[in-house]
Amino acid sequence: MSNARKNAGKTRGKPFEPGNSGRPVGARHRTTVAIEALLDGEHETLTRKAIEMALNGDTVALRLCLERLAPVRRDVPITVTLPPLDTAADTAAASAALLAAVAAGELSPDEAGRVMTLLTAHRSIVETGELAERISALEAVTQSTTPRRRA
């Protein structure tokens, strides 16, 4: 015999009674509230103790302090020279410039990938604009050469 609950299919996702949506938005867990109550007013003392431990050679405390002072930068500006991007076809030259920068060690593959994503989006926008211009030009030519019907 299986120990599976008979009503498991009915309760997946929202195991509350009808009309009970669960915890209200913004409500905090009682454990979190209790911990904050215990730490209330002790922030300065705890911070000073962590700094003292770091200065005495505790590597975990040192890492904690350094992470707070100088957090890891997630996104760093990069410099890369790209050709002008006036048409959709210009993105091929820009892509080649990016690959050359990666090959020369000026950019990491990850950085080049992010710039390539921007180039792809830019190409798509430029292509859309170019297509809109071409359609407008075709419609203008079609309207001027199509004889008008009389009603």
C-alpha positions as YAML, in Angstrom:
chain: A
units: angstrom
residues:
- id: 1
  name: MET
  ca: [0.00, 0.00, 0.00]
- id: 2
  name: SER
  ca: [1.08, 3.52, -0.73]
- id: 3
  name: ASN
  ca: [1.42, 6.21, 1.90]
- id: 4
  name: ALA
  ca: [0.48, 8.95, -0.58]
- id: 5
  name: ARG
  ca: [-2.15, 11.40, 0.56]
- id: 6
  name: LYS
  ca: [-5.52, 10.90, -1.03]
- id: 7
  name: ASN
  ca: [-6.10, 14.65, -1.50]
- id: 8
  name: ALA
  ca: [-2.58, 15.51, -2.78]
- id: 9
  name: GLY
  ca: [-3.87, 16.38, -6.25]
- id: 10
  name: LYS
  ca: [-6.37, 18.85, -4.83]
- id: 11
  name: THR
  ca: [-3.98, 20.76, -2.54]
- id: 12
  name: ARG
  ca: [-0.99, 21.36, -4.81]
- id: 13
  name: GLY
  ca: [-0.06, 25.02, -5.08]
- id: 14
  name: LYS
  ca: [-2.54, 26.45, -2.58]
- id: 15
  name: PRO
  ca: [-3.31, 24.20, 0.39]
- id: 16
  name: PHE
  ca: [-5.67, 26.68, 2.07]
- id: 17
  name: GLU
  ca: [-9.37, 26.54, 2.71]
- id: 18
  name: PRO
  ca: [-11.51, 28.48, 0.24]
- id: 19
  name: GLY
  ca: [-11.42, 32.16, 1.15]
- id: 20
  name: ASN
  ca: [-8.08, 31.83, 2.97]
- id: 21
  name: SER
  ca: [-5.35, 33.25, 0.74]
- id: 22
  name: GLY
  ca: [-2.58, 32.54, 3.25]
- id: 23
  name: ARG
  ca: [-0.22, 35.00, 4.89]
- id: 24
  name: PRO
  ca: [-0.99, 38.65, 4.08]
- id: 25
  name: VAL
  ca: [1.46, 40.55, 1.90]
- id: 26
  name: GLY
  ca: [4.16, 42.13, 4.07]
- id: 27
  name: ALA
  ca: [3.56, 39.80, 7.03]
- id: 28
  name: ARG
  ca: [6.79, 38.46, 8.52]
- id: 29
  name: HIS
  ca: [7.55, 35.07, 9.96]
- id: 30
  name: ARG
  ca: [7.54, 34.93, 13.74]
- id: 31
  name: THR
  ca: [11.12, 33.56, 13.81]
- id: 32
  name: THR
  ca: [12.36, 36.59, 11.86]
- id: 33
  name: VAL
  ca: [10.51, 38.94, 14.22]
- id: 34
  name: ALA
  ca: [11.97, 37.13, 17.26]
- id: 35
  name: ILE
  ca: [15.55, 37.31, 15.92]
- id: 36
  name: GLU
  ca: [15.17, 41.00, 15.17]
- id: 37
  name: ALA
  ca: [13.87, 41.58, 18.69]
- id: 38
  name: LEU
  ca: [16.93, 39.82, 20.13]
- id: 39
  name: LEU
  ca: [19.30, 41.87, 17.97]
- id: 40
  name: ASP
  ca: [17.53, 45.17, 18.57]
- id: 41
  name: GLY
  ca: [20.07, 47.69, 19.80]
- id: 42
  name: GLU
  ca: [23.00, 45.29, 19.41]
- id: 43
  name: HIS
  ca: [23.96, 46.10, 15.81]
- id: 44
  name: GLU
  ca: [26.84, 48.39, 16.75]
- id: 45
  name: THR
  ca: [28.25, 45.96, 19.33]
- id: 46
  name: LEU
  ca: [28.06, 43.01, 16.91]
- id: 47
  name: THR
  ca: [29.67, 45.02, 14.13]
- id: 48
  name: ARG
  ca: [32.51, 46.13, 16.42]
- id: 49
  name: LYS
  ca: [33.06, 42.50, 17.53]
- id: 50
  name: ALA
  ca: [33.20, 41.29, 13.89]
- id: 51
  name: ILE
  ca: [35.76, 43.97, 13.09]
- id: 52
  name: GLU
  ca: [37.87, 43.02, 16.13]
- id: 53
  name: MET
  ca: [37.78, 39.34, 15.16]
- id: 54
  name: ALA
  ca: [38.78, 40.22, 11.59]
- id: 55
  name: LEU
  ca: [41.69, 42.31, 12.86]
- id: 56
  name: ASN
  ca: [42.78, 39.39, 15.06]
- id: 57
  name: GLY
  ca: [43.02, 37.09, 12.05]
- id: 58
  name: ASP
  ca: [39.60, 35.42, 11.91]
- id: 59
  name: THR
  ca: [39.32, 34.88, 8.15]
- id: 60
  name: VAL
  ca: [35.55, 34.34, 8.17]
- id: 61
  name: ALA
  ca: [35.00, 37.62, 10.02]
- id: 62
  name: LEU
  ca: [37.51, 39.31, 7.72]
- id: 63
  name: ARG
  ca: [35.62, 38.10, 4.63]
- id: 64
  name: LEU
  ca: [32.32, 39.26, 6.15]
- id: 65
  name: CYS
  ca: [33.72, 42.73, 6.83]
- id: 66
  name: LEU
  ca: [35.31, 43.03, 3.38]
- id: 67
  name: GLU
  ca: [32.12, 41.92, 1.64]
- id: 68
  name: ARG
  ca: [30.28, 44.72, 3.43]
- id: 69
  name: LEU
  ca: [32.94, 47.35, 2.70]
- id: 70
  name: ALA
  ca: [33.58, 46.45, -0.94]
- id: 71
  name: PRO
  ca: [30.88, 44.18, -2.35]
- id: 72
  name: VAL
  ca: [31.61, 42.26, -5.53]
- id: 73
  name: ARG
  ca: [30.86, 44.39, -8.57]
- id: 74
  name: ARG
  ca: [28.33, 42.64, -10.73]
- id: 75
  name: ASP
  ca: [28.54, 44.85, -13.78]
- id: 76
  name: VAL
  ca: [31.67, 46.67, -14.85]
- id: 77
  name: PRO
  ca: [31.75, 49.23, -17.68]
- id: 78
  name: ILE
  ca: [33.87, 48.09, -20.62]
- id: 79
  name: THR
  ca: [35.50, 49.97, -23.46]
- id: 80
  name: VAL
  ca: [35.51, 48.58, -26.96]
- id: 81
  name: THR
  ca: [35.78, 50.41, -30.28]
- id: 82
  name: LEU
  ca: [32.96, 49.53, -32.67]
- id: 83
  name: PRO
  ca: [32.32, 50.83, -36.18]
- id: 84
  name: PRO
  ca: [29.31, 53.14, -36.73]
- id: 85
  name: LEU
  ca: [26.02, 51.25, -36.64]
- id: 86
  name: ASP
  ca: [23.84, 53.09, -39.15]
- id: 87
  name: THR
  ca: [22.37, 50.08, -40.96]
- id: 88
  name: ALA
  ca: [21.54, 46.51, -40.03]
- id: 89
  name: ALA
  ca: [24.44, 45.32, -42.18]
- id: 90
  name: ASP
  ca: [26.88, 47.32, -39.99]
- id: 91
  name: THR
  ca: [26.29, 44.89, -37.12]
- id: 92
  name: ALA
  ca: [28.36, 42.24, -38.94]
- id: 93
  name: ALA
  ca: [31.40, 44.54, -38.80]
- id: 94
  name: ALA
  ca: [30.70, 45.29, -35.13]
- id: 95
  name: SER
  ca: [30.45, 41.56, -34.41]
- id: 96
  name: ALA
  ca: [33.83, 41.03, -36.09]
- id: 97
  name: ALA
  ca: [35.31, 43.83, -33.97]
- id: 98
  name: LEU
  ca: [33.96, 42.16, -30.81]
- id: 99
  name: LEU
  ca: [35.45, 38.80, -31.77]
- id: 100
  name: ALA
  ca: [38.79, 40.46, -32.49]
- id: 101
  name: ALA
  ca: [38.70, 42.12, -29.05]
- id: 102
  name: VAL
  ca: [38.04, 38.73, -27.40]
- id: 103
  name: ALA
  ca: [40.85, 37.13, -29.41]
- id: 104
  name: ALA
  ca: [43.23, 39.92, -28.36]
- id: 105
  name: GLY
  ca: [42.28, 39.47, -24.70]
- id: 106
  name: GLU
  ca: [40.76, 42.96, -24.43]
- id: 107
  name: LEU
  ca: [37.31, 41.57, -23.55]
- id: 108
  name: SER
  ca: [36.20, 38.40, -21.83]
- id: 109
  name: PRO
  ca: [33.83, 36.14, -23.75]
- id: 110
  name: ASP
  ca: [31.12, 36.97, -21.21]
- id: 111
  name: GLU
  ca: [31.53, 40.72, -21.74]
- id: 112
  name: ALA
  ca: [31.50, 40.25, -25.51]
- id: 113
  name: GLY
  ca: [28.35, 38.13, -25.22]
- id: 114
  name: ARG
  ca: [26.56, 40.91, -23.35]
- id: 115
  name: VAL
  ca: [27.60, 43.49, -25.94]
- id: 116
  name: MET
  ca: [26.55, 41.07, -28.70]
- id: 117
  name: THR
  ca: [23.09, 40.89, -27.12]
- id: 118
  name: LEU
  ca: [22.89, 44.68, -27.32]
- id: 119
  name: LEU
  ca: [24.07, 44.61, -30.94]
- id: 120
  name: THR
  ca: [21.44, 42.01, -31.83]
- id: 121
  name: ALA
  ca: [18.69, 44.11, -30.26]
- id: 122
  name: HIS
  ca: [19.98, 47.23, -32.04]
- id: 123
  name: ARG
  ca: [20.09, 45.39, -35.38]
- id: 124
  name: SER
  ca: [16.50, 44.28, -34.89]
- id: 125
  name: ILE
  ca: [15.38, 47.85, -34.18]
- id: 126
  name: VAL
  ca: [17.27, 49.22, -37.20]
- id: 127
  name: GLU
  ca: [15.87, 46.47, -39.45]
- id: 128
  name: THR
  ca: [12.35, 47.29, -38.31]
- id: 129
  name: GLY
  ca: [12.89, 50.96, -39.13]
- id: 130
  name: GLU
  ca: [14.37, 50.10, -42.53]
- id: 131
  name: LEU
  ca: [11.44, 47.81, -43.34]
- id: 132
  name: ALA
  ca: [8.93, 50.49, -42.32]
- id: 133
  name: GLU
  ca: [10.65, 52.96, -44.66]
- id: 134
  name: ARG
  ca: [10.62, 50.46, -47.52]
- id: 135
  name: ILE
  ca: [6.94, 49.65, -47.00]
- id: 136
  name: SER
  ca: [6.07, 53.35, -46.93]
- id: 137
  name: ALA
  ca: [8.01, 53.91, -50.16]
- id: 138
  name: LEU
  ca: [6.28, 50.96, -51.83]
- id: 139
  name: GLU
  ca: [2.86, 52.16, -50.69]
- id: 140
  name: ALA
  ca: [3.59, 55.64, -52.04]
- id: 141
  name: VAL
  ca: [4.62, 54.20, -55.42]
- id: 142
  name: THR
  ca: [1.60, 51.89, -55.51]
- id: 143
  name: GLN
  ca: [-0.82, 54.69, -54.66]
- id: 144
  name: SER
  ca: [0.61, 57.02, -57.32]
- id: 145
  name: THR
  ca: [0.51, 54.37, -60.10]
- id: 146
  name: THR
  ca: [-2.85, 52.73, -59.25]
- id: 147
  name: PRO
  ca: [-5.76, 54.22, -61.18]
- id: 148
  name: ARG
  ca: [-8.56, 55.47, -58.97]
- id: 149
  name: ARG
  ca: [-11.98, 53.91, -59.35]
- id: 150
  name: ARG
  ca: [-15.04, 56.04, -59.66]
- id: 151
  name: ALA
  ca: [-18.00, 55.13, -57.58]
...
